[in-house]
Amino acid sequence: VGAETEEVFDDAFWDQLSGVCNALDNVQARLYVDQRCVYYQKSLLDSGTLGPKGNVQVVVPRLTESYGSSRDPPEKSIPVCTLKNFPNQIEHTIQWARDLFEGLFRQSAEDVNAYLSQPDYLAVLERQPGVRKPTLESIASNLVQRPVSLEQCAVWARLKFEEFFHHQSAQLIFNFPLDMTTSSGMPFWSGPKRPPQPLQFSVDDPLHLGLIIAAANLRAFNYGLKGSRDPEFFKKAVGAAMVPEFVPKQGLRIQTDPKEGEKPAEPPLDDDDECDHIIKSLPSPSSLAGYRMLPVEFEKDDENNFHIDFIAAASNLRARNYKITEADHHRTKQIAGKIIPAIATTTSLVTGLVCLELLKLMTPGKPMEAFKNGFVNVALPFLSFSEPLAAPSRKIGTNGPEWTLWDRYEVDEGRELTLKEFIDFFKAKHKLEVTMVSSGVSILYSFFTNAKKLAERMPMTMSQLVTEVSKTEFKPNQRYITFEICCNDADDEDVEVPFVRYKFRGW
């Protein structure tokens, strides 16, 4: 169920439901179903579990707020400087490896495709300070140095090993020597800050070779090349790599205070001359007409796609850099994929609470205080109930009626209305002067529209108007159109009003 399947789960499908019981695993899907339930005036029992924790929320039409009326606080994130330079837990290195995976195998390929397909891409990129140069460098490395064989992908992986697990650590020690002290006289490398140890590549180390195999295969996928799992092939391939010696960068600023990440930082200035030089080195999009890279979409459940293999190897190599206890493949998959094991006792308890609220919903006319939202944690153990919150109400003007998220203007005259009739309908029935009508992102009518365009649109039916202005077609089984309107009341004051559900066929 989602926006892309609304032709299947259409008006007729939702109208026949008595209510909805959710068992979804992500917030976006929950919000979508919640919006549908509000639109079609259906009750909703939303529930979920998170290890030993569980919750049940009951949503009753015209009584309670909806699921989307309130949001959980965002998850606490790991400070950027901890991830990039000073990890001290395996969770830090796994998140770093997960970000590296996205940057190397998804984002860089998408940047290349955007450069090749969007004529104004470079102009748009020029308006993004701090992003332009690294993006251009990434596009150049992926287009100018396109691999044509798996051997070249293996050499690329070997150079990345050196960059991420030797050079970065060596640069950090160059910037902050082991005997460095802070302004207060305390050793810099103390507390959670651990000095990294640059790794020396060894083809005989299974973890080193594992990273090469996974990275090379993922890069080969980006370019549509055939992969391999043969260790001997990769041992031979990396032997031909010309690995540059480490040369420390002078004047490189490295963030050390987590609080710095909370402040909006000044983006680093791009060197226009360098950027122009990189752009000149890029092949023109016309010379690669039709060529596209294949971005890698992370999938944790396929054991043969090298995704978790790469993240596990990169994470554990970084853990070795910082002397952090390494994690096995299974634990890495759990953390990287944000998998929290389901516990049967939590699930059964939450199911019971859902059934209690379902029985209440099946008995019409119950007051709001009869319903209960439930929160449990079987690990403590803890069980708590609270009454649902009432849907917040707003008033139309000073003397107008109150309305909530459950209200809308139903316009069903048994036939299509023209734009003029639609505006007159609100004037006559609701004493409201419509000043603007929109559908989605398209403005269909406004008081400042020029007279010629108004004269053309006033005799058009509302469905014709939507098709004409938004250039979209209606779904075969669609019977309603949603309009947002701006209005003035009898006192000529701008007032906030509910949306309009307009029936245009299916009588």
Coordinates of C-alpha atoms in Angstrom, one line a residue:
V1 CA 0.0 0.0 0.0
G2 CA 1.5 3.3 -1.1
A3 CA 1.2 6.2 -3.5
E4 CA 2.4 4.0 -6.4
T5 CA -0.4 1.5 -5.8
E6 CA -3.3 3.9 -5.5
E7 CA -4.8 2.4 -8.7
V8 CA -5.2 -0.9 -6.9
F9 CA -6.1 0.5 -3.5
D10 CA -8.5 3.1 -4.9
D11 CA -11.6 4.9 -3.5
A12 CA -13.7 1.7 -3.8
F13 CA -11.2 -0.3 -1.8
W14 CA -11.0 2.2 1.1
D15 CA -14.8 2.9 1.1
Q16 CA -15.6 -0.7 1.8
L17 CA -13.3 -0.9 4.9
S18 CA -14.7 -0.6 8.4
G19 CA -11.3 0.3 9.8
V20 CA -7.5 -0.4 9.5
C21 CA -5.1 -2.3 11.7
N22 CA -1.5 -1.5 11.0
A23 CA 1.6 -3.8 11.3
L24 CA 4.2 -1.7 9.5
D25 CA 8.0 -1.4 10.0
N26 CA 8.7 2.2 9.0
V27 CA 7.4 5.7 9.8
Q28 CA 6.8 6.7 6.2
A29 CA 4.4 3.8 5.6
R30 CA 2.6 4.5 8.8
L31 CA 2.2 8.2 7.9
Y32 CA 0.8 7.3 4.5
V33 CA -1.8 4.8 5.9
D34 CA -2.7 7.4 8.6
Q35 CA -3.3 10.1 5.9
R36 CA -5.5 7.6 4.0
C37 CA -7.5 6.8 7.1
V38 CA -8.1 10.5 7.9
Y39 CA -9.1 11.1 4.2
Y40 CA -11.6 8.2 4.2
Q41 CA -12.7 8.7 7.8
K42 CA -11.6 5.2 8.9
S43 CA -10.5 4.2 12.4
L44 CA -6.9 3.1 12.8
L45 CA -5.2 0.8 15.3
D46 CA -1.5 1.4 14.9
S47 CA 0.9 -0.8 16.8
G48 CA 4.6 -1.7 16.8
T49 CA 7.3 -3.4 18.7
L50 CA 11.0 -2.6 19.3
G51 CA 12.7 -5.5 21.1
P52 CA 11.0 -5.6 24.5
K53 CA 9.2 -2.3 23.9
G54 CA 5.7 -2.0 22.3
N55 CA 3.0 0.4 21.8
V56 CA -0.6 0.7 20.6
Q57 CA -2.3 3.9 19.4
V58 CA -6.0 4.1 18.6
V59 CA -7.3 6.6 16.2
V60 CA -11.0 7.3 16.1
P61 CA -12.6 9.4 13.4
R62 CA -13.9 12.8 14.6
L63 CA -12.7 12.1 18.2
T64 CA -8.9 11.7 18.5
E65 CA -5.8 13.1 16.9
S66 CA -4.2 11.0 14.1
Y67 CA -0.9 9.1 14.1
G68 CA 0.7 12.0 12.2
S69 CA -0.4 14.7 14.6
S70 CA 2.6 14.0 16.8
R71 CA 6.1 12.8 16.0
D72 CA 8.7 10.9 18.0
P73 CA 11.9 12.9 18.7
P74 CA 14.7 12.1 16.1
E75 CA 17.2 9.4 17.0
K76 CA 20.3 10.6 18.7
S77 CA 23.0 10.8 16.0
I78 CA 26.8 10.2 16.3
P79 CA 28.8 13.4 16.2
V80 CA 30.5 13.9 12.8
C81 CA 34.0 14.3 14.3
T82 CA 33.6 11.0 16.2
L83 CA 32.6 9.1 13.0
K84 CA 35.3 10.7 10.8
N85 CA 38.3 10.8 13.2
F86 CA 37.7 9.6 16.7
P87 CA 35.6 6.4 16.9
N88 CA 35.6 4.4 20.1
Q89 CA 32.8 1.9 19.6
I90 CA 32.1 -0.7 17.0
E91 CA 28.8 1.1 16.3
H92 CA 30.8 4.1 15.2
T93 CA 32.9 2.1 12.7
I94 CA 29.9 0.3 11.3
Q95 CA 28.1 3.6 10.7
W96 CA 31.2 5.0 9.1
A97 CA 31.4 2.0 6.8
R98 CA 27.7 2.3 6.0
D99 CA 28.3 5.9 4.9
L100 CA 31.3 4.9 2.9
F101 CA 29.3 2.3 1.1
E102 CA 26.7 4.9 0.1
G103 CA 29.3 7.4 -1.0
L104 CA 31.4 5.1 -3.1
F105 CA 28.8 2.9 -4.7
R106 CA 25.5 4.8 -4.8
Q107 CA 25.9 8.6 -4.5
S108 CA 29.0 8.8 -6.9
A109 CA 27.1 6.8 -9.6
E110 CA 24.0 9.0 -9.2
D111 CA 26.2 12.1 -9.5
V112 CA 27.7 10.7 -12.8
N113 CA 24.2 10.0 -14.1
A114 CA 23.0 13.5 -13.2
Y115 CA 26.0 15.0 -15.0
L116 CA 25.3 12.9 -18.1
S117 CA 21.5 13.5 -18.2
Q118 CA 20.9 17.0 -16.9
P119 CA 22.1 19.9 -19.2
D120 CA 22.2 22.4 -16.3
Y121 CA 23.9 20.1 -13.8
L122 CA 27.2 22.0 -13.7
A123 CA 25.4 25.3 -13.3
V124 CA 23.4 24.0 -10.4
L125 CA 26.5 22.5 -8.8
E126 CA 28.3 25.9 -9.0
R127 CA 25.7 27.3 -6.6
Q128 CA 26.6 24.7 -3.9
P129 CA 29.7 25.9 -2.1
G130 CA 31.8 23.2 -0.5
V131 CA 30.1 20.5 -2.5
R132 CA 31.2 21.4 -6.0
K133 CA 34.9 20.4 -5.9
P134 CA 34.5 17.0 -4.2
T135 CA 31.6 16.1 -6.4
L136 CA 33.5 17.1 -9.6
E137 CA 36.5 15.0 -8.3
S138 CA 34.2 12.0 -7.8
I139 CA 32.6 12.4 -11.3
A140 CA 36.1 12.6 -12.8
S141 CA 37.4 9.6 -11.0
N142 CA 34.4 7.6 -12.2
L143 CA 34.3 8.8 -15.8
V144 CA 37.9 9.6 -16.7
Q145 CA 39.2 6.5 -15.0
R146 CA 36.4 4.1 -16.1
P147 CA 37.4 0.5 -15.5
V148 CA 36.9 -2.0 -18.3
S149 CA 37.9 -5.1 -16.4
L150 CA 37.5 -6.6 -12.9
E151 CA 41.3 -6.4 -12.5
Q152 CA 41.1 -2.6 -12.7
C153 CA 38.3 -2.7 -10.1
A154 CA 40.6 -4.7 -7.8
V155 CA 43.5 -2.2 -8.3
W156 CA 41.0 0.6 -7.4
A157 CA 39.9 -1.3 -4.3
R158 CA 43.6 -1.7 -3.3
L159 CA 44.2 2.1 -3.6
K160 CA 41.1 2.8 -1.5
F161 CA 42.4 0.4 1.2
E162 CA 45.5 2.5 1.3
E163 CA 43.6 5.8 1.4
F164 CA 41.1 4.8 4.1
F165 CA 43.1 2.5 6.4
H166 CA 46.6 3.8 6.1
H167 CA 46.8 7.4 4.8
Q168 CA 43.9 8.8 6.8
S169 CA 45.3 7.4 10.0
A170 CA 48.8 8.6 9.2
Q171 CA 47.4 12.1 8.4
L172 CA 45.6 12.2 11.8
I173 CA 48.8 11.3 13.6
F174 CA 50.7 13.9 11.6
N175 CA 48.1 16.6 12.6
F176 CA 47.9 15.4 16.2
P177 CA 51.2 13.7 17.3
L178 CA 51.0 11.0 20.0
D179 CA 52.7 13.4 22.6
M180 CA 50.5 16.3 21.8
T181 CA 48.8 18.1 24.7
T182 CA 45.7 20.3 24.9
S183 CA 45.6 24.0 26.0
S184 CA 44.9 22.8 29.5
G185 CA 48.1 20.6 29.5
M186 CA 46.2 17.3 29.3
P187 CA 47.2 14.6 26.7
F188 CA 45.2 15.1 23.5
W189 CA 44.9 11.3 23.0
S190 CA 43.0 10.6 26.2
G191 CA 39.5 9.7 27.3
P192 CA 37.4 8.6 24.3
K193 CA 40.0 9.7 21.8
R194 CA 42.1 6.8 20.6
P195 CA 45.2 7.3 18.4
P196 CA 44.8 5.3 15.2
Q197 CA 47.4 2.8 13.9
P198 CA 47.9 2.9 10.1
L199 CA 47.4 -0.6 8.6
Q200 CA 50.0 -2.3 6.3
F201 CA 48.2 -4.2 3.6
S202 CA 48.8 -7.9 3.4
V203 CA 47.3 -10.1 0.7
D204 CA 47.4 -13.0 3.2
D205 CA 45.2 -11.3 5.7
P206 CA 41.6 -12.6 5.1
L207 CA 40.1 -9.3 6.3
H208 CA 42.3 -7.3 3.9
L209 CA 41.5 -9.5 1.0
G210 CA 37.8 -9.6 1.9
L211 CA 37.6 -5.8 1.6
I212 CA 39.3 -6.0 -1.9
I213 CA 36.9 -8.7 -3.1
A214 CA 33.8 -6.9 -1.9
A215 CA 34.8 -3.4 -3.1
A216 CA 36.0 -4.6 -6.5
N217 CA 32.8 -6.5 -7.1
L218 CA 30.6 -3.6 -6.1
R219 CA 32.6 -1.3 -8.4
A220 CA 32.3 -3.8 -11.2
F221 CA 28.5 -3.8 -10.6
N222 CA 28.5 0.0 -11.0
Y223 CA 30.0 -0.4 -14.5
G224 CA 28.1 -3.6 -15.5
L225 CA 31.2 -5.8 -15.4
K226 CA 31.2 -9.4 -14.4
G227 CA 32.3 -10.1 -10.8
S228 CA 34.2 -13.0 -9.2
R229 CA 34.8 -14.6 -5.8
D230 CA 38.1 -16.3 -6.6
P231 CA 40.7 -15.2 -4.0
E232 CA 43.6 -16.2 -6.2
F233 CA 42.4 -13.9 -9.0
F234 CA 42.3 -10.9 -6.6
K235 CA 45.7 -11.7 -5.0
K236 CA 47.3 -11.6 -8.5
A237 CA 45.4 -8.4 -9.5
V238 CA 46.4 -6.3 -6.5
G239 CA 50.0 -7.4 -6.9
A240 CA 50.1 -5.1 -10.0
A241 CA 48.8 -2.0 -8.2
M242 CA 51.1 1.0 -8.0
V243 CA 50.5 2.2 -4.4
P244 CA 51.7 5.8 -3.8
E245 CA 53.7 6.6 -0.6
F246 CA 52.0 8.6 2.1
V247 CA 52.7 12.3 1.8
P248 CA 51.1 14.4 4.7
K249 CA 48.9 17.3 3.7
Q250 CA 50.0 20.6 5.2
G251 CA 47.4 22.9 6.8
L252 CA 44.6 20.4 6.8
R253 CA 42.0 21.3 9.4
I254 CA 40.4 18.4 11.3
Q255 CA 37.4 18.9 13.5
T256 CA 38.0 17.7 17.1
D257 CA 35.1 19.0 19.1
P258 CA 31.7 17.3 18.8
K259 CA 30.0 20.6 19.6
E260 CA 31.5 22.2 16.4
G261 CA 29.2 19.8 14.5
E262 CA 26.2 21.4 16.1
K263 CA 27.0 24.8 14.7
P264 CA 26.4 25.6 11.1
A265 CA 29.9 25.6 9.7
E266 CA 31.2 27.8 6.9
P267 CA 31.5 25.5 3.9
P268 CA 35.1 25.3 2.6
L269 CA 35.8 27.5 -0.4
D270 CA 36.1 25.8 -3.7
D271 CA 39.1 26.6 -5.8
D272 CA 37.5 27.9 -9.1
D273 CA 40.7 27.2 -11.1
E274 CA 40.9 23.6 -9.9
C275 CA 37.2 23.1 -10.5
D276 CA 37.5 24.5 -14.0
H277 CA 40.5 22.2 -14.7
I278 CA 38.5 19.2 -13.5
I279 CA 35.5 20.2 -15.7
K280 CA 37.8 20.4 -18.8
S281 CA 39.1 16.9 -18.1
L282 CA 35.5 15.5 -18.1
P283 CA 34.2 13.8 -21.2
S284 CA 31.2 15.7 -22.6
P285 CA 27.8 14.2 -22.0
S286 CA 27.2 14.0 -25.7
S287 CA 30.3 11.8 -26.2
L288 CA 28.7 9.3 -23.7
A289 CA 25.1 9.5 -25.0
G290 CA 23.0 6.8 -23.4
Y291 CA 25.8 5.7 -21.0
R292 CA 24.7 5.3 -17.4
M293 CA 26.3 3.9 -14.3
L294 CA 24.4 1.5 -12.0
P295 CA 24.0 2.9 -8.5
V296 CA 24.0 0.2 -5.7
E297 CA 20.9 0.2 -3.5
F298 CA 21.7 -1.2 -0.1
E299 CA 20.1 -4.5 0.5
K300 CA 21.0 -6.3 3.8
D301 CA 19.1 -9.6 3.2
D302 CA 21.0 -10.8 0.0
E303 CA 24.0 -12.7 1.1
N304 CA 25.5 -12.8 -2.4
N305 CA 25.5 -9.1 -3.2
F306 CA 28.7 -8.1 -1.2
H307 CA 26.9 -5.3 0.6
I308 CA 27.3 -6.6 4.1
D309 CA 30.6 -8.1 3.1
F310 CA 32.0 -4.7 2.3
I311 CA 30.5 -3.0 5.4
A312 CA 31.7 -5.7 7.7
A313 CA 35.3 -5.7 6.2
A314 CA 35.5 -1.8 6.2
S315 CA 34.1 -1.5 9.7
N316 CA 36.5 -4.1 11.2
L317 CA 39.5 -2.7 9.4
R318 CA 38.7 0.7 10.9
A319 CA 38.2 -1.0 14.3
R320 CA 41.7 -2.4 13.9
N321 CA 43.0 1.1 13.2
Y322 CA 41.6 2.2 16.6
K323 CA 42.0 -1.0 18.6
I324 CA 38.2 -1.5 18.9
T325 CA 36.8 -5.0 19.3
E326 CA 35.7 -6.3 15.9
A327 CA 32.2 -7.5 15.1
D328 CA 31.3 -10.6 13.2
H329 CA 29.2 -10.7 10.0
H330 CA 25.9 -11.3 11.8
R331 CA 26.3 -8.4 14.3
T332 CA 27.5 -6.0 11.6
K333 CA 24.4 -6.9 9.6
Q334 CA 22.2 -6.3 12.6
I335 CA 23.6 -2.8 13.3
A336 CA 24.1 -1.7 9.7
G337 CA 20.6 -2.9 8.7
K338 CA 19.1 -1.5 12.0
I339 CA 17.6 -5.0 12.7
I340 CA 16.1 -5.3 16.2
P341 CA 15.0 -8.9 17.0
A342 CA 11.3 -9.5 17.4
I343 CA 10.4 -11.0 20.8
A344 CA 7.4 -13.3 20.8
T345 CA 6.2 -12.1 24.3
T346 CA 6.2 -8.5 23.2
T347 CA 4.3 -9.3 20.0
S348 CA 1.7 -11.3 21.8
L349 CA 1.2 -8.7 24.5
V350 CA 0.8 -5.9 21.9
T351 CA -1.6 -8.1 19.9
G352 CA -3.8 -8.5 23.0
L353 CA -3.9 -4.8 23.5
V354 CA -4.8 -4.2 19.9
C355 CA -7.7 -6.7 20.2
L356 CA -9.0 -4.9 23.4
E357 CA -9.2 -1.6 21.4
L358 CA -10.7 -3.4 18.4
L359 CA -13.6 -4.7 20.6
K360 CA -14.3 -1.1 21.7
L361 CA -14.3 0.2 18.1
M362 CA -16.8 -2.5 17.2
T363 CA -19.2 -1.0 19.8
P364 CA -20.4 2.3 18.3
G365 CA -20.9 5.5 20.4
K366 CA -18.1 4.9 23.0
P367 CA -16.7 8.2 24.4
M368 CA -13.1 9.0 23.9
E369 CA -12.2 8.2 27.5
A370 CA -13.2 4.6 26.9
F371 CA -10.2 4.1 24.5
K372 CA -6.6 3.6 25.7
N373 CA -3.2 4.0 24.1
G374 CA -0.8 1.4 25.5
F375 CA 2.9 1.4 26.1
V376 CA 4.9 -1.6 27.4
N377 CA 8.4 -2.7 28.1
V378 CA 8.5 -6.3 29.1
A379 CA 12.2 -6.0 30.1
L380 CA 11.4 -3.8 33.1
P381 CA 8.5 -4.8 33.3
F382 CA 6.4 -1.7 32.6
L383 CA 2.8 -1.3 31.3
S384 CA 1.1 2.1 31.0
F385 CA -2.2 3.3 29.5
S386 CA -3.3 6.8 28.5
E387 CA -6.3 8.3 27.0
P388 CA -5.9 9.4 23.3
L389 CA -5.6 13.1 22.8
A390 CA -8.5 14.9 21.2
A391 CA -8.1 16.2 17.7
P392 CA -7.0 19.9 17.9
S393 CA -9.8 22.3 16.7
R394 CA -9.6 25.5 14.8
K395 CA -12.2 28.2 14.1
I396 CA -13.2 29.7 10.8
G397 CA -12.9 33.4 11.5
T398 CA -14.3 35.0 14.7
N399 CA -17.8 33.7 14.5
G400 CA -17.5 30.7 12.2
P401 CA -17.8 27.0 13.0
E402 CA -14.9 25.0 14.5
W403 CA -13.2 22.3 12.6
T404 CA -10.5 19.5 13.1
L405 CA -8.3 17.4 10.8
W406 CA -11.3 15.1 10.4
D407 CA -13.4 17.8 8.7
R408 CA -13.6 18.7 5.0
Y409 CA -16.0 20.3 2.6
E410 CA -17.8 17.6 0.7
V411 CA -18.8 18.9 -2.7
D412 CA -21.1 16.4 -4.4
E413 CA -23.8 18.0 -6.5
G414 CA -24.6 14.9 -8.6
R415 CA -22.8 16.5 -11.6
E416 CA -19.7 18.3 -12.5
L417 CA -19.3 22.0 -11.5
T418 CA -17.6 24.7 -13.5
L419 CA -15.0 26.8 -11.7
K420 CA -17.6 29.7 -11.5
E421 CA -20.2 27.3 -10.0
F422 CA -17.6 26.0 -7.6
I423 CA -16.8 29.5 -6.3
D424 CA -20.5 30.4 -6.2
F425 CA -21.2 27.2 -4.2
F426 CA -18.9 28.4 -1.3
K427 CA -20.4 31.9 -1.5
A428 CA -23.9 30.7 -1.2
K429 CA -23.6 27.8 1.1
H430 CA -20.7 28.7 3.4
K431 CA -20.6 32.6 3.1
L432 CA -17.0 32.3 2.0
E433 CA -15.3 34.2 -0.8
V434 CA -12.8 31.8 -2.5
T435 CA -9.5 33.7 -3.3
M436 CA -7.4 30.7 -4.4
V437 CA -7.9 27.1 -5.5
S438 CA -5.1 24.6 -5.9
S439 CA -4.7 20.9 -6.5
G440 CA -1.4 19.4 -5.5
V441 CA 1.3 21.9 -6.6
S442 CA -0.9 23.5 -9.3
I443 CA -2.8 26.8 -8.7
L444 CA -6.1 26.6 -10.7
Y445 CA -7.5 29.9 -9.7
S446 CA -6.4 33.0 -7.8
F447 CA -7.7 36.5 -7.4
F448 CA -4.6 37.9 -9.1
T449 CA -4.9 35.7 -12.2
N450 CA -5.1 37.9 -15.3
A451 CA -8.6 38.5 -16.7
K452 CA -8.0 36.7 -20.0
K453 CA -7.0 33.5 -18.3
L454 CA -9.9 33.8 -15.8
A455 CA -12.3 34.2 -18.7
E456 CA -11.0 30.9 -20.2
R457 CA -11.1 29.0 -17.0
M458 CA -14.4 30.0 -15.5
P459 CA -16.6 27.9 -17.8
M460 CA -14.3 24.8 -17.5
T461 CA -15.4 21.9 -15.2
M462 CA -13.2 21.3 -12.2
S463 CA -11.8 18.0 -13.6
Q464 CA -11.0 19.7 -17.0
L465 CA -9.3 22.5 -15.1
V466 CA -7.1 20.0 -13.2
T467 CA -6.1 18.1 -16.4
E468 CA -5.5 21.3 -18.3
V469 CA -3.3 23.1 -15.7
S470 CA -1.5 20.2 -14.0
K471 CA -1.1 18.1 -17.2
T472 CA -2.0 14.9 -15.4
E473 CA -4.6 12.2 -16.1
F474 CA -6.9 10.8 -13.5
K475 CA -6.7 7.2 -12.5
P476 CA -9.4 5.0 -14.1
N477 CA -11.3 4.3 -10.8
Q478 CA -10.7 7.7 -9.2
R479 CA -14.0 9.5 -8.2
Y480 CA -12.7 12.4 -6.0
I481 CA -10.3 15.3 -6.4
T482 CA -8.8 17.1 -3.4
F483 CA -8.6 20.8 -3.5
E484 CA -7.0 23.3 -1.1
I485 CA -8.7 26.7 -1.0
C486 CA -8.0 30.1 0.5
C487 CA -11.0 32.1 1.6
N488 CA -12.2 35.4 3.0
D489 CA -15.1 35.4 5.4
A490 CA -18.1 37.9 5.5
D491 CA -15.8 40.4 7.3
D492 CA -13.3 40.2 4.4
E493 CA -10.8 38.5 6.8
D494 CA -8.5 35.8 5.5
V495 CA -9.5 32.5 7.3
E496 CA -8.1 29.0 7.5
V497 CA -10.5 26.3 6.2
P498 CA -10.4 22.5 5.7
F499 CA -9.6 20.9 2.3
V500 CA -12.3 20.2 -0.2
R501 CA -13.3 16.7 -1.4
Y502 CA -14.9 17.1 -4.8
K503 CA -16.8 14.3 -6.5
F504 CA -16.5 14.4 -10.3
R505 CA -17.8 11.1 -11.4
G506 CA -19.3 7.7 -10.2
W507 CA -22.8 8.9 -9.3

